[in-house]
Every structure is written in C-alpha cells, then in structure tokens.
CSV table of C-alpha atoms in Angstrom, one decimal:
chain,number,residue,atom,x,y,z
Y,1,MET,CA,22.6,1.0,-16.7
Y,2,GLY,CA,24.9,3.9,-17.5
Y,3,LYS,CA,23.3,4.8,-20.8
Y,4,TYR,CA,23.5,8.5,-20.2
Y,5,PRO,CA,27.0,9.8,-19.1
Y,6,GLU,CA,25.4,12.9,-17.6
Y,7,PHE,CA,24.1,10.8,-14.7
Y,8,ASP,CA,25.6,8.9,-11.7
Y,9,TYR,CA,23.8,5.5,-11.4
Y,10,TYR,CA,22.9,3.7,-8.2
Y,11,HIS,CA,21.6,0.3,-8.9
Y,12,VAL,CA,20.4,-0.9,-5.5
Y,13,CYS,CA,19.8,-4.6,-4.8
Y,14,LEU,CA,19.3,-4.6,-1.1
Y,15,PRO,CA,16.9,-6.5,1.2
Y,16,VAL,CA,14.3,-3.8,1.9
Y,17,SER,CA,10.8,-5.0,2.9
Y,18,ALA,CA,8.0,-4.6,0.5
Y,19,SER,CA,4.2,-4.7,1.0
Y,20,CYS,CA,2.6,-8.2,0.6
Y,21,GLY,CA,-1.2,-8.5,0.2
Y,22,ILE,CA,-1.5,-12.1,-0.8
Y,23,SER,CA,-0.3,-14.1,2.3
Y,24,MET,CA,-2.2,-14.9,5.4
Y,25,SER,CA,1.1,-15.3,7.4
Y,26,GLN,CA,3.2,-12.3,6.3
Y,27,SER,CA,2.3,-8.7,5.7
Y,28,THR,CA,5.6,-7.9,3.9
Y,29,TRP,CA,8.2,-9.8,1.9
Y,30,LEU,CA,11.9,-9.3,1.5
Y,31,PRO,CA,13.5,-9.0,-2.0
Y,32,TRP,CA,17.1,-10.2,-2.0
Y,33,ASP,CA,16.5,-12.0,1.3
Y,34,PRO,CA,20.1,-13.0,2.4
Y,35,GLY,CA,18.7,-16.1,4.2
Y,36,HIS,CA,16.9,-17.5,1.2
Y,37,GLN,CA,19.1,-17.0,-1.9
Y,38,GLU,CA,17.6,-20.2,-3.4
Y,39,LEU,CA,14.3,-18.3,-3.8
Y,40,TRP,CA,15.7,-15.3,-5.7
Y,41,LEU,CA,14.3,-14.9,-9.2
Y,42,ASN,CA,17.5,-13.3,-10.6
Y,43,SER,CA,21.1,-13.0,-9.7
Y,44,ILE,CA,22.5,-9.6,-8.4
Y,45,PRO,CA,24.2,-7.8,-11.3
Y,46,PRO,CA,27.9,-7.3,-10.8
Y,47,GLU,CA,27.7,-3.5,-10.8
Y,48,ALA,CA,24.9,-3.4,-8.3
Y,49,ILE,CA,25.0,-2.1,-4.7
Y,50,CYS,CA,24.3,-5.1,-2.5
Y,51,LEU,CA,24.9,-6.3,1.1
Y,52,GLU,CA,28.5,-7.0,0.5
Y,53,ASN,CA,29.5,-3.6,-0.8
Y,54,GLN,CA,26.9,-1.1,0.4
Y,55,GLU,CA,28.1,1.8,2.6
Y,56,PHE,CA,24.9,3.5,3.5
Y,57,PRO,CA,25.1,4.5,7.1
Y,58,PHE,CA,21.3,4.5,7.4
Y,59,PHE,CA,20.6,1.1,5.9
Y,60,LYS,CA,19.1,-1.8,8.0
Y,61,VAL,CA,18.0,-5.1,6.5
Y,62,GLY,CA,14.2,-5.2,6.4
Y,63,MET,CA,13.7,-1.4,6.5
Y,64,SER,CA,10.7,-0.5,4.3
Y,65,ASP,CA,11.2,0.4,0.7
Y,66,TYR,CA,9.7,3.9,1.2
Y,67,ASP,CA,11.9,4.6,4.2
Y,68,PHE,CA,15.0,3.6,2.2
Y,69,GLN,CA,14.0,5.9,-0.7
Y,70,SER,CA,13.5,8.8,1.7
Y,71,LYS,CA,16.8,8.3,3.6
Y,72,PHE,CA,18.8,7.6,0.4
Y,73,CYS,CA,17.7,11.1,-1.0
Y,74,GLN,CA,18.8,12.7,2.3
Y,75,TRP,CA,22.1,10.9,2.3
Y,76,LEU,CA,22.8,11.9,-1.4
Y,77,HIS,CA,22.0,15.5,-0.5
Y,78,ARG,CA,24.6,15.5,2.2
Y,79,GLU,CA,27.2,13.5,0.1
Y,80,LYS,CA,27.0,16.0,-2.8
Y,81,GLU,CA,27.0,19.0,-0.3
Y,82,ALA,CA,24.0,20.3,-2.2
Y,83,VAL,CA,22.2,23.5,-1.5
Y,84,ARG,CA,18.9,21.9,-2.5
Y,85,THR,CA,17.9,18.5,-3.9
Y,86,ALA,CA,15.0,17.8,-6.2
Y,87,VAL,CA,13.7,14.2,-6.2
Y,88,LEU,CA,11.6,13.5,-9.4
Y,89,VAL,CA,8.8,10.9,-8.8
Y,90,GLY,CA,6.8,9.5,-11.6
Y,91,ILE,CA,3.4,9.1,-9.9
Y,92,ARG,CA,0.3,10.3,-11.7
Y,93,ALA,CA,-3.0,11.5,-10.1
Y,94,GLN,CA,-5.0,9.4,-12.6
Y,95,GLU,CA,-3.6,6.2,-11.1
Y,96,SER,CA,-5.4,6.3,-7.7
Y,97,LEU,CA,-7.3,8.6,-5.3
Y,98,ASN,CA,-4.4,8.4,-2.9
Y,99,ARG,CA,-2.0,9.7,-5.5
Y,100,TYR,CA,-4.4,12.4,-6.5
Y,101,ASN,CA,-4.6,13.6,-2.9
Y,102,ALA,CA,-0.8,13.4,-2.6
Y,103,VAL,CA,-0.3,16.0,-5.3
Y,104,THR,CA,-3.4,18.2,-5.0
Y,105,ARG,CA,-3.6,18.9,-1.3
Y,106,GLU,CA,-4.3,22.5,-0.3
Y,107,GLU,CA,-1.8,22.9,2.5
Y,108,THR,CA,1.3,24.9,1.6
Y,109,PHE,CA,3.8,24.5,4.5
Y,110,SER,CA,5.4,21.4,2.9
Y,111,ARG,CA,5.6,22.6,-0.6
Y,112,PHE,CA,8.5,24.1,-2.5
Y,113,GLY,CA,7.3,27.7,-2.9
Y,114,THR,CA,4.0,27.7,-4.7
Y,115,THR,CA,4.6,24.5,-6.7
Y,116,ASN,CA,1.6,22.3,-5.7
Y,117,TYR,CA,3.2,19.1,-7.1
Y,118,SER,CA,6.0,19.2,-4.6
Y,119,HIS,CA,6.5,17.9,-1.1
Y,120,ARG,CA,9.3,18.5,1.5
Y,121,ILE,CA,11.1,15.3,2.6
Y,122,SER,CA,13.5,17.1,4.9
Y,123,GLN,CA,15.4,20.4,5.1
Y,124,ASP,CA,16.2,21.4,1.5
Y,125,VAL,CA,15.2,18.1,0.0
Y,126,PHE,CA,11.9,18.0,-2.0
Y,127,ASN,CA,9.9,15.5,-4.0
Y,128,PHE,CA,8.5,16.8,-7.3
Y,129,TYR,CA,5.8,15.1,-9.3
Y,130,PRO,CA,6.2,16.7,-12.8
Y,131,MET,CA,3.9,14.1,-14.5
Y,132,TYR,CA,1.1,14.3,-11.9
Y,133,ASP,CA,-1.4,15.5,-14.4
Y,134,TRP,CA,-0.4,13.3,-17.3
Y,135,LEU,CA,-3.0,10.8,-18.6
Y,136,PHE,CA,-2.3,7.3,-19.8
Y,137,GLU,CA,-2.5,8.6,-23.4
Y,138,ASP,CA,0.1,11.3,-22.7
Y,139,ILE,CA,2.6,8.7,-21.6
Y,140,TRP,CA,2.5,6.7,-24.8
Y,141,ARG,CA,2.3,9.8,-27.0
Y,142,ALA,CA,5.6,10.9,-25.4
Y,143,ASN,CA,7.1,7.5,-25.9
Y,144,ALA,CA,6.2,7.5,-29.6
Y,145,LYS,CA,7.2,11.1,-30.3
Y,146,PHE,CA,10.5,11.1,-28.5
Y,147,GLU,CA,11.4,7.4,-28.9
Y,148,LEU,CA,11.8,6.9,-25.2
Y,149,ASP,CA,12.8,3.7,-23.5
Y,150,TYR,CA,10.1,1.7,-21.8
Y,151,ASN,CA,9.5,-1.7,-20.2
Y,152,HIS,CA,8.5,-4.0,-23.0
Y,153,LEU,CA,6.3,-6.0,-20.7
Y,154,TYR,CA,3.7,-3.4,-21.7
Y,155,ASP,CA,3.9,-4.7,-25.2
Y,156,LEU,CA,2.8,-8.2,-23.9
Y,157,TYR,CA,0.1,-6.6,-21.9
Y,158,TYR,CA,-1.2,-4.8,-25.0
Y,159,GLN,CA,-1.0,-7.9,-27.2
Y,160,ALA,CA,-2.9,-9.9,-24.5
Y,161,GLY,CA,-5.7,-7.3,-24.5
Y,162,VAL,CA,-5.1,-6.2,-20.9
Y,163,PRO,CA,-7.0,-3.0,-20.1
Y,164,TYR,CA,-4.6,-0.1,-19.6
Y,165,LYS,CA,-5.7,0.4,-16.0
Y,166,SER,CA,-4.5,-3.2,-15.2
Y,167,MET,CA,-1.1,-2.7,-16.9
Y,168,ARG,CA,0.9,-2.8,-13.6
Y,169,VAL,CA,4.7,-3.2,-13.6
Y,170,ALA,CA,5.6,-3.1,-9.9
Y,171,ASN,CA,5.8,-5.3,-6.8
Y,172,PRO,CA,3.7,-8.3,-7.9
Y,173,PHE,CA,2.7,-9.2,-4.4
Y,174,HIS,CA,1.4,-5.7,-3.5
Y,175,GLN,CA,-2.3,-5.5,-2.4
Y,176,CYS,CA,-3.0,-3.1,-5.3
Y,177,GLY,CA,-1.6,-5.7,-7.8
Y,178,VAL,CA,-3.4,-8.8,-6.5
Y,179,HIS,CA,-6.0,-8.8,-9.3
Y,180,SER,CA,-3.3,-8.8,-12.0
Y,181,LEU,CA,-0.9,-11.4,-10.5
Y,182,LYS,CA,-2.4,-14.1,-12.7
Y,183,LEU,CA,-1.1,-12.3,-15.8
Y,184,TYR,CA,2.4,-13.5,-14.9
Y,185,GLN,CA,1.3,-17.1,-15.6
Y,186,ALA,CA,0.5,-16.3,-19.2
Y,187,LEU,CA,3.0,-13.5,-20.0
Y,188,GLU,CA,6.1,-14.6,-18.1
Y,189,PRO,CA,5.7,-18.4,-17.6
Y,190,ALA,CA,9.4,-18.8,-16.9
Y,191,SER,CA,9.1,-16.5,-13.9
Y,192,TRP,CA,5.8,-17.9,-12.7
Y,193,GLY,CA,7.2,-21.1,-11.1
Y,194,LYS,CA,9.6,-19.0,-9.1
Y,195,LEU,CA,6.9,-16.5,-8.0
Y,196,VAL,CA,4.8,-19.4,-6.7
Y,197,GLY,CA,7.6,-20.4,-4.4
Y,198,ARG,CA,8.7,-16.9,-3.5
Y,199,VAL,CA,5.7,-15.8,-1.3
Y,200,ASN,CA,3.1,-18.0,0.3
Y,201,GLY,CA,-0.3,-17.4,-1.3
Y,202,SER,CA,0.9,-16.5,-4.8
Y,203,ASN,CA,-1.0,-19.2,-6.6
Y,204,PHE,CA,-4.2,-18.6,-4.7
Y,205,ALA,CA,-4.0,-14.9,-5.4
Y,206,ALA,CA,-3.5,-15.6,-9.1
Y,207,LEU,CA,-6.6,-17.8,-9.2
Y,208,TYR,CA,-8.8,-15.6,-7.1
Y,209,GLY,CA,-7.3,-12.1,-7.1
Y,210,GLY,CA,-9.9,-9.5,-8.0
Y,211,THR,CA,-12.8,-11.7,-6.8
Y,212,ALA,CA,-14.9,-11.9,-3.7
Y,213,ALA,CA,-12.5,-14.6,-2.4
Y,214,MET,CA,-9.8,-11.9,-2.0
Y,215,GLY,CA,-12.2,-9.3,-0.7
Y,216,TYR,CA,-12.8,-7.6,-4.1
Y,217,ARG,CA,-16.0,-7.1,-6.1
Y,218,GLY,CA,-18.2,-7.5,-3.0
Y,219,ALA,CA,-17.7,-10.1,-0.3
Y,220,VAL,CA,-20.4,-12.8,-0.3
Y,221,LEU,CA,-21.9,-13.9,3.0
Y,222,PRO,CA,-22.0,-17.7,3.3
Y,223,LYS,CA,-25.3,-19.3,4.0
Y,224,GLY,CA,-26.2,-19.6,7.6
Y,225,HIS,CA,-23.7,-16.9,8.8
Y,226,THR,CA,-24.1,-13.3,10.0
Y,227,TRP,CA,-21.2,-11.1,9.2
Y,228,LYS,CA,-20.1,-11.3,12.8
Y,229,SER,CA,-20.1,-15.1,12.8
Y,230,TYR,CA,-18.2,-15.1,9.5
Y,231,VAL,CA,-15.6,-12.8,11.1
Y,232,GLU,CA,-15.2,-15.3,13.9
Y,233,PHE,CA,-14.9,-18.2,11.4
Y,234,LEU,CA,-12.3,-16.4,9.3
Y,235,LEU,CA,-10.3,-15.6,12.4
Y,236,GLU,CA,-10.2,-19.3,13.4
Y,237,THR,CA,-8.6,-20.2,10.1
Y,238,LEU,CA,-5.6,-17.8,10.5
Y,239,PRO,CA,-2.3,-18.5,12.2
Y,240,GLU,CA,-2.3,-17.5,15.8
Y,241,GLU,CA,0.0,-14.6,15.5
Y,242,THR,CA,-2.0,-13.1,12.5
Y,243,ARG,CA,-5.2,-13.7,14.4
Y,244,LYS,CA,-4.0,-11.7,17.4
Y,245,VAL,CA,-3.1,-8.8,15.1
Y,246,TYR,CA,-6.6,-8.6,13.7
Y,247,LEU,CA,-8.2,-9.1,17.1
Y,248,LYS,CA,-6.3,-6.2,18.6
Y,249,LYS,CA,-7.3,-3.9,15.7
Y,250,PHE,CA,-10.9,-5.0,15.8
Y,251,LYS,CA,-11.2,-4.5,19.5
Y,252,SER,CA,-9.7,-1.0,19.1
Y,253,SER,CA,-12.4,-0.3,16.4
Y,254,MET,CA,-15.2,-1.5,18.6
Y,255,ASP,CA,-14.0,0.5,21.6
Y,256,TYR,CA,-13.7,3.6,19.5
Y,257,TRP,CA,-17.1,3.5,17.8
Y,258,MET,CA,-19.0,2.2,20.8
Y,259,LYS,CA,-17.3,4.2,23.6
Y,260,THR,CA,-15.6,7.2,22.3
Y,261,GLY,CA,-17.5,7.8,19.0
Y,262,GLY,CA,-16.2,8.7,15.6
Y,263,ALA,CA,-16.8,11.6,13.1
Y,264,LEU,CA,-18.7,11.0,9.9
Y,265,PRO,CA,-20.0,13.3,7.2
Y,266,GLU,CA,-23.6,14.4,7.9
Y,267,ASN,CA,-24.9,12.9,4.6
Y,268,VAL,CA,-23.6,9.5,5.7
Y,269,ILE,CA,-25.3,9.9,9.1
Y,270,ASP,CA,-28.5,10.8,7.4
Y,271,GLU,CA,-28.3,7.5,5.4
Y,272,LEU,CA,-27.7,5.6,8.7
Y,273,GLU,CA,-30.8,7.2,10.2
Y,274,GLU,CA,-32.9,6.1,7.2
Y,275,LEU,CA,-31.6,2.6,7.7
Y,276,GLY,CA,-32.7,2.7,11.4
Y,277,SER,CA,-29.1,2.2,12.7
Y,278,ASP,CA,-29.0,2.6,16.5
Y,279,PHE,CA,-26.5,5.4,17.5
Y,280,GLU,CA,-26.2,8.6,19.4
Y,281,ARG,CA,-25.4,12.0,17.8
Y,282,LEU,CA,-22.7,13.7,19.9
Y,283,GLY,CA,-22.3,17.0,18.0
Y,284,PRO,CA,-19.6,18.4,15.8
Y,285,PRO,CA,-15.9,17.2,16.2
Y,286,THR,CA,-13.8,19.1,18.8
Y,287,ASN,CA,-10.5,18.4,17.2
Y,288,LYS,CA,-8.5,21.0,15.1
Y,289,ARG,CA,-8.8,19.1,11.9
Y,290,LYS,CA,-10.2,21.1,8.9
Y,291,TYR,CA,-13.1,19.3,7.3
Y,292,LYS,CA,-14.2,20.0,3.7
Y,293,GLN,CA,-17.8,19.3,4.6
Y,294,ARG,CA,-20.0,19.1,7.7
Y,295,TYR,CA,-19.1,16.3,10.1
Y,296,GLU,CA,-20.7,15.0,13.3
Y,297,VAL,CA,-19.5,12.6,16.0
Y,298,ILE,CA,-21.7,9.5,16.5
Y,299,ARG,CA,-21.5,6.6,18.9
Y,300,PHE,CA,-23.0,3.2,18.1
Y,301,LYS,CA,-24.9,1.3,20.8
Y,302,ASP,CA,-24.1,-2.0,19.1
Y,303,TYR,CA,-21.4,-2.7,16.5
Y,304,PRO,CA,-23.2,-2.9,13.1
Y,305,ASP,CA,-23.3,-6.2,11.3
Y,306,ASP,CA,-23.7,-4.7,7.8
Y,307,VAL,CA,-24.3,-1.1,6.7
Y,308,PRO,CA,-25.7,-1.2,3.1
Y,309,ILE,CA,-25.0,2.5,2.2
Y,310,LYS,CA,-23.1,4.2,-0.6
Y,311,ASN,CA,-20.1,5.1,1.6
Y,312,PHE,CA,-20.0,1.7,3.2
Y,313,ARG,CA,-16.2,1.8,3.9
Y,314,LEU,CA,-16.5,4.8,6.1
Y,315,VAL,CA,-18.7,3.1,8.6
Y,316,PRO,CA,-17.7,0.4,11.1
Y,317,SER,CA,-19.3,-3.1,10.5
Y,318,TYR,CA,-18.5,-6.8,10.8
Y,319,LYS,CA,-18.7,-6.9,7.0
Y,320,ARG,CA,-15.9,-4.4,6.8
Y,321,MET,CA,-13.9,-6.6,9.1
Y,322,CYS,CA,-14.5,-9.6,6.8
Y,323,ILE,CA,-13.3,-7.7,3.8
Y,324,THR,CA,-10.2,-6.6,5.7
Y,325,ILE,CA,-9.3,-10.3,6.5
Y,326,LEU,CA,-10.0,-11.5,2.9
Y,327,LYS,CA,-7.7,-8.8,1.6
Y,328,ASN,CA,-4.9,-10.0,3.9
Y,329,ASP,CA,-4.9,-6.4,5.1
Y,330,THR,CA,-3.1,-7.0,8.5
Y,331,SER,CA,-2.5,-3.3,8.9
Y,332,CYS,CA,-6.3,-2.8,8.5
Y,333,GLN,CA,-5.8,0.2,6.2
Y,334,TYR,CA,-9.2,-0.7,4.6
Y,335,MET,CA,-10.7,0.1,8.0
Y,336,GLY,CA,-8.8,3.4,8.2
Y,337,PHE,CA,-6.0,2.4,10.5
Y,338,GLY,CA,-2.5,3.7,10.3
Y,339,GLN,CA,0.7,2.0,11.7
Y,340,THR,CA,0.7,1.8,15.5
Y,341,LYS,CA,3.7,2.2,17.8
Y,342,ASP,CA,3.7,-1.6,18.4
Y,343,GLU,CA,3.9,-2.3,14.7
Y,344,LEU,CA,6.8,0.2,14.2
Y,345,GLN,CA,8.6,-1.4,17.2
Y,346,LYS,CA,8.2,-4.9,15.7
Y,347,LYS,CA,9.5,-3.6,12.4
Y,348,GLN,CA,12.5,-2.1,14.3
Y,349,GLU,CA,13.1,-5.5,16.1
Y,350,ALA,CA,13.0,-7.3,12.7
Y,351,MET,CA,15.5,-5.0,11.2
Y,352,GLU,CA,17.9,-5.5,14.2
Y,353,LYS,CA,17.5,-9.3,13.9
Y,354,TRP,CA,18.7,-9.1,10.2
Y,355,GLU,CA,21.7,-6.9,11.1
Y,356,THR,CA,23.7,-10.0,11.7
Y,357,PHE,CA,24.0,-10.4,7.9
Y,358,LEU,CA,25.8,-7.1,7.6
C-alpha cells in the first residue's frame, strides 16, 4: 500500500457480502464477518478501513460487493467535488461471454460519448474498461516489458501446470471459481485448513468442483430416475429454507412456460419440432425488446423432462432444474432468472440486522 505517492489509497476491509456457489445453505458469504472473527483467514491491517473507523454514509453490513463498489465511486466523486469521475475496471472480454457483452453492447445512451468500453454508473461517474480487448498474452507481455507488479500466486499456478484459463485469483467460493477451488489445497496448504472451516461445502467443492456432481460437464441421470423425479429427490435433500427458494422459482418457470409462454429463437424452435416436443406457437413477441434474430413465443403443454438440443440452456426442462440445484444456484441464474423483489427485500433485512455491529 502507498507505493505511488501520486495516489490516495483506500484499503477497505469491510463485511460486504460476496457470492457463494459451493454451499447448499447459503448463497453468499461475509468476509470480515464481525460475528465470526475466529474464522478470519487474516488480521485486518492497521492502515485499513474497517468497521471501527469507517465513515461511509452509504455503508451497511452485508451489502453486496458490487453495490459497495458503485456507491463508493459515487461517494468519492462527491467528496472530491469532481466535475467527472472515471472508474478504471480491469475486466477483459476474453474472460467470459458476460464480460464480452458488457463492453461490446450496441446501445449508446449509457456510454461516455462514443467510447464503447464505458458505462455510466450515475451522473458524471463512468466505468471505463481500457483493457477490454487485451488477451492473456498481452497481460504477461506488458508485465515483462514494463516490470509491473503482479500477484505471485500466478507463478505457482504456472509451475503447477494450471491452464491459463483456470488461473483465477478472486473470491474462492464464487460459482465461477468452483472448479479451481481444489488448487488451494496444493498451492496454499496453510490457507486450506482455514478455507474448509470458512464456508460450508468448501471441501466437497474442492473434491468435485468441475464435475457432474457440481452440475458441470453434463449432469448424469441416476438409474431408475426421470429428471423430474431426480429434481424431487434433490429438493428433499436440501434444508427447508433453501428448498422453498427453489420451489418458488421452479413454480414460476412452470407457470411462465406452460401458461404465458416464452420467446425463443426460431432455429431453437425448429430443433424442438424435430424432437417432437409438444408446444403451441403463439407468434412473434409483442414486447419492445430489440432482438438480433427472429424470435417466436411458444407455450409448452407439459413441462419437458429433457431437451437434448444444442441450446439446451435456453429451453425449460427438469434437467435444467437439476443442474441449477447441483450448482447451488439459489438465484437460478442458470435458468435465466434475475433477482426478485423478495430477494432484494431479504437482502435489505439482513443488512439491517447487521447494523447493530456499527
């Protein structure tokens, strides 16, 4: 910290919730949890901003990490009385399709001028993604040429023969990092024991992350089951509160696809017809969304058990429900769901509960 005198440093060690894709009983976890200091992997550095000395008017214990980042940038903009504020974000389009879409979308109303790798956070505060088109090789070419600092965990990854696409240095419990959680056992054995006790499901995810047991590489249907009966079996194994979350989302999906109808690309509908799937064609969508290809609304007469087509994830099925459960995806993003008002309300209630620590 403080290596470059040109910068003001804000080393934040606050309990903001982070995504958790490995536990059957919790969809997020809380770094620097004030109620469980015995589980912390490290001590808070003396110069850091923590619960005892923070003065952020927007902060609430348990707020999401992304929400904190956004509100921090807006707060700093006001504190500095800035005309405009640029927030530099190091995401690259090569890393994932979601990140590619984030920096290459065609709409212009949220950009800064004509800069396509920008996005408005609030009035006069913009995110910029200057490395969006950098490749993996570009990163390390720059590190070598300019002798830049970097996290030396990457050296261990390289020496262990880890493919560059799996060299993840981030929230170890995130859904996207499940397949590489096992690397901590070999590369940071001193930290591994603490990680196992930090979040329920860590050891299981290390053993089976990236396999069918965690919903990756193709779920396997147990003998004697249909995908529907397998969903019912998996639901029975879950804690009651978690089971209710899934049941509510699954019912919503079934009502939508069997009563209202959903829009699918015409090429996907053609594949469904070739399979003999039983559905009604209701014509083109009537919403104002701009589609890049021809879509049509269809309504299923029965909820499909399995849909063995190329774009399997787009189409509702009990198999898709199984994969969602195996991924511990309580938000059901794999099925296309976003956060509901109820989920946002529960999040708000959780933050209010933790305010007693402030």
